[in-house]
């Protein structure tokens, strides 16, 4: 069936697919720097996030090169939305909690969020942050605790810190040990991956 794949390659595909976290997703809202978008995709692939949701209604989606994304763009699926509301409703219908990154007195610490639940994590534009609409429609906003004088991180760094915290929590719960896909879903997705 996978005649053109080496055993090693097939094992790697199976391992990565097995560890994909279909109850964890990311949305990026109007992030314009292609290097930031690429870095977020690389982190998503690294921690097993299967999909990035692209909300672009004030900025253009930047052109992503295979070099800067290290091919992560190939392994993480994408879904486009032209409004925050459409994206959030899509996930709320599936029982996801929505957490938007925002340094604000009403935000909760990243380390107080249970990221083993169905979670959509939202990151906003480099200068404006997440939109007022995203804040309003989120279940919670969160911040990453910082100890220095400068109270901000590059958006791709913030995404990495957040997603590695999600990975840590999920590892402790054994969520990377088994897939949430049915056998048929797993085989279908493996077929798709084998042809990429």
Tab-separated table of C-alpha atoms in Angstrom:
chain	number	residue	atom	x	y	z
A	1	UNK	CA	0.000	0.000	0.000
A	2	UNK	CA	2.842	2.390	0.892
A	3	UNK	CA	5.349	0.790	-1.502
A	4	UNK	CA	7.109	4.042	-2.304
A	5	UNK	CA	7.780	4.834	1.392
A	6	UNK	CA	10.658	3.406	3.404
A	7	UNK	CA	9.754	1.650	6.654
A	8	UNK	CA	11.476	4.445	8.542
A	9	UNK	CA	9.478	7.142	6.747
A	10	UNK	CA	6.198	5.301	7.289
A	11	UNK	CA	6.976	4.828	11.000
A	12	UNK	CA	7.719	8.536	11.317
A	13	UNK	CA	4.433	9.487	9.644
A	14	UNK	CA	2.491	7.101	11.891
A	15	UNK	CA	4.192	8.415	15.027
A	16	UNK	CA	3.538	12.073	14.183
A	17	UNK	CA	-0.080	11.388	13.241
A	18	UNK	CA	-0.651	9.317	16.388
A	19	UNK	CA	0.422	12.285	18.497
A	20	UNK	CA	-1.669	14.940	16.735
A	21	UNK	CA	-3.867	16.709	19.290
A	22	UNK	CA	-7.233	17.203	17.601
A	23	UNK	CA	-8.630	18.836	20.735
A	24	UNK	CA	-6.051	21.635	20.512
A	25	UNK	CA	-6.081	24.305	17.831
A	26	UNK	CA	-4.631	27.739	17.126
A	27	UNK	CA	-6.084	30.828	15.475
A	28	UNK	CA	-3.983	33.726	14.271
A	29	UNK	CA	-5.693	37.050	13.688
A	30	UNK	CA	-4.209	39.404	11.086
A	31	UNK	CA	-0.560	38.536	11.810
A	32	UNK	CA	1.288	40.180	8.926
A	33	UNK	CA	4.944	39.155	9.274
A	34	UNK	CA	5.578	35.942	7.290
A	35	UNK	CA	8.424	34.974	9.639
A	36	UNK	CA	6.059	35.073	12.622
A	37	UNK	CA	3.437	33.029	10.779
A	38	UNK	CA	6.088	30.496	9.727
A	39	UNK	CA	7.440	30.203	13.266
A	40	UNK	CA	3.933	29.607	14.634
A	41	UNK	CA	3.365	26.828	12.083
A	42	UNK	CA	6.668	25.205	13.050
A	43	UNK	CA	5.707	25.252	16.724
A	44	UNK	CA	2.255	23.851	15.943
A	45	UNK	CA	3.811	20.953	14.062
A	46	UNK	CA	6.346	20.391	16.851
A	47	UNK	CA	3.699	20.039	19.592
A	48	UNK	CA	1.150	18.192	17.459
A	49	UNK	CA	-1.400	20.918	16.703
A	50	UNK	CA	-3.141	19.657	13.542
A	51	UNK	CA	-4.658	22.909	12.286
A	52	UNK	CA	-4.076	26.667	12.267
A	53	UNK	CA	-7.072	28.909	11.673
A	54	UNK	CA	-6.292	32.023	9.668
A	55	UNK	CA	-8.485	35.027	10.489
A	56	UNK	CA	-7.639	37.768	8.022
A	57	UNK	CA	-10.041	40.683	7.669
A	58	UNK	CA	-7.781	43.744	7.956
A	59	UNK	CA	-4.421	42.370	6.784
A	60	UNK	CA	-3.457	40.167	3.848
A	61	UNK	CA	-2.301	36.644	4.567
A	62	UNK	CA	1.478	36.838	4.053
A	63	UNK	CA	3.197	34.633	1.496
A	64	UNK	CA	4.957	31.793	3.292
A	65	UNK	CA	8.046	30.201	1.773
A	66	UNK	CA	8.911	26.533	2.296
A	67	UNK	CA	12.328	27.590	3.539
A	68	UNK	CA	11.124	29.800	6.397
A	69	UNK	CA	8.356	27.405	7.446
A	70	UNK	CA	10.739	24.403	7.373
A	71	UNK	CA	7.916	22.575	5.541
A	72	UNK	CA	5.625	22.800	8.598
A	73	UNK	CA	3.125	24.547	6.318
A	74	UNK	CA	2.817	21.183	4.559
A	75	UNK	CA	2.019	19.153	7.688
A	76	UNK	CA	-0.312	21.528	9.529
A	77	UNK	CA	-3.668	22.083	7.869
A	78	UNK	CA	-5.118	25.548	7.398
A	79	UNK	CA	-8.618	26.952	7.540
A	80	UNK	CA	-9.423	30.485	6.413
A	81	UNK	CA	-11.990	32.704	8.126
A	82	UNK	CA	-12.928	36.268	7.262
A	83	UNK	CA	-14.466	36.960	10.674
A	84	UNK	CA	-13.651	36.217	14.290
A	85	UNK	CA	-17.266	35.286	14.946
A	86	UNK	CA	-17.336	32.598	12.247
A	87	UNK	CA	-14.124	31.043	13.525
A	88	UNK	CA	-15.152	31.097	17.176
A	89	UNK	CA	-18.653	29.758	16.460
A	90	UNK	CA	-17.135	26.902	14.465
A	91	UNK	CA	-15.150	25.849	17.539
A	92	UNK	CA	-17.778	26.601	20.169
A	93	UNK	CA	-20.170	24.226	18.393
A	94	UNK	CA	-17.577	21.492	18.932
A	95	UNK	CA	-17.260	22.264	22.639
A	96	UNK	CA	-13.963	24.139	22.514
A	97	UNK	CA	-13.014	26.800	25.045
A	98	UNK	CA	-11.504	29.893	23.453
A	99	UNK	CA	-8.485	31.597	24.995
A	100	UNK	CA	-7.101	34.812	23.506
A	101	UNK	CA	-3.656	36.127	24.386
A	102	UNK	CA	-3.948	39.581	25.970
A	103	UNK	CA	-1.853	41.440	28.527
A	104	UNK	CA	-4.673	42.948	30.564
A	105	UNK	CA	-5.725	43.216	34.216
A	106	UNK	CA	-8.709	40.931	33.540
A	107	UNK	CA	-6.609	38.199	31.938
A	108	UNK	CA	-5.685	34.988	33.738
A	109	UNK	CA	-2.217	33.470	33.889
A	110	UNK	CA	-1.363	30.927	31.202
A	111	UNK	CA	-0.441	28.557	34.021
A	112	UNK	CA	-3.982	28.675	35.439
A	113	UNK	CA	-5.598	27.386	32.228
A	114	UNK	CA	-6.444	23.714	31.769
A	115	UNK	CA	-5.139	23.168	28.239
A	116	UNK	CA	-6.004	19.470	28.322
A	117	UNK	CA	-9.598	20.452	27.566
A	118	UNK	CA	-10.722	21.223	24.012
A	119	UNK	CA	-8.922	24.531	23.482
A	120	UNK	CA	-8.615	27.110	20.725
A	121	UNK	CA	-5.740	29.504	21.448
A	122	UNK	CA	-5.829	32.865	19.677
A	123	UNK	CA	-2.908	35.180	18.907
A	124	UNK	CA	-3.327	38.657	17.459
A	125	UNK	CA	-1.568	41.144	15.254
A	126	UNK	CA	2.013	42.145	16.156
A	127	UNK	CA	1.077	45.759	16.955
A	128	UNK	CA	-2.619	45.758	17.820
A	129	UNK	CA	-2.894	42.384	19.518
A	130	UNK	CA	-6.186	40.501	19.359
A	131	UNK	CA	-9.209	42.526	18.291
A	132	UNK	CA	-11.868	43.823	20.681
A	133	UNK	CA	-14.262	41.377	19.061
A	134	UNK	CA	-11.967	38.440	19.840
A	135	UNK	CA	-11.678	39.591	23.450
A	136	UNK	CA	-15.448	39.904	23.758
A	137	UNK	CA	-16.183	36.488	22.233
A	138	UNK	CA	-13.451	34.544	24.063
A	139	UNK	CA	-14.160	32.437	27.120
A	140	UNK	CA	-11.040	33.910	28.724
A	141	UNK	CA	-8.081	36.083	27.893
A	142	UNK	CA	-4.699	35.008	29.245
A	143	UNK	CA	-1.234	36.421	29.753
A	144	UNK	CA	2.230	34.907	30.026
A	145	UNK	CA	3.856	35.922	33.341
A	146	UNK	CA	7.011	38.015	32.812
A	147	UNK	CA	9.515	39.207	35.417
A	148	UNK	CA	11.397	41.918	33.555
A	149	UNK	CA	10.818	45.536	32.666
A	150	UNK	CA	9.540	44.826	29.156
A	151	UNK	CA	6.090	43.280	29.301
A	152	UNK	CA	5.786	41.821	25.826
A	153	UNK	CA	7.043	38.921	23.752
A	154	UNK	CA	7.219	38.508	20.008
A	155	UNK	CA	3.960	36.839	18.918
A	156	UNK	CA	5.705	33.716	17.643
A	157	UNK	CA	7.601	33.396	20.938
A	158	UNK	CA	4.348	33.851	22.889
A	159	UNK	CA	2.769	31.114	20.768
A	160	UNK	CA	5.717	28.794	21.440
A	161	UNK	CA	5.625	29.383	25.212
A	162	UNK	CA	1.864	28.785	25.272
A	163	UNK	CA	1.874	25.674	23.116
A	164	UNK	CA	4.734	24.083	25.014
A	165	UNK	CA	2.748	24.615	28.212
A	166	UNK	CA	-0.174	22.858	26.509
A	167	UNK	CA	2.170	20.031	25.526
A	168	UNK	CA	3.485	19.744	29.099
A	169	UNK	CA	-0.033	19.456	30.514
A	170	UNK	CA	-1.086	16.950	27.880
A	171	UNK	CA	2.025	14.819	28.343
A	172	UNK	CA	1.249	14.552	32.063
A	173	UNK	CA	-2.234	13.274	31.182
A	174	UNK	CA	-0.910	10.747	28.660
A	175	UNK	CA	-2.682	12.468	25.794
A	176	UNK	CA	0.196	11.837	23.377
A	177	UNK	CA	0.063	8.077	23.964
A	178	UNK	CA	-3.039	7.372	21.887
A	179	UNK	CA	-4.914	8.974	19.046
A	180	UNK	CA	-8.417	10.374	19.264
A	181	UNK	CA	-9.024	9.280	15.661
A	182	UNK	CA	-10.952	6.144	14.755
A	183	UNK	CA	-8.988	3.434	12.940
A	184	UNK	CA	-10.626	4.444	9.644
A	185	UNK	CA	-9.907	8.170	10.203
A	186	UNK	CA	-6.300	7.361	11.080
A	187	UNK	CA	-5.804	5.252	7.936
A	188	UNK	CA	-7.440	7.873	5.722
A	189	UNK	CA	-5.253	10.631	7.114
A	190	UNK	CA	-2.152	8.449	6.861
A	191	UNK	CA	-2.964	7.881	3.166
A	192	UNK	CA	-3.256	11.642	2.685
A	193	UNK	CA	0.028	12.310	4.500
A	194	UNK	CA	1.824	9.602	2.523
A	195	UNK	CA	0.972	11.474	-0.672
A	196	UNK	CA	2.227	14.876	0.478
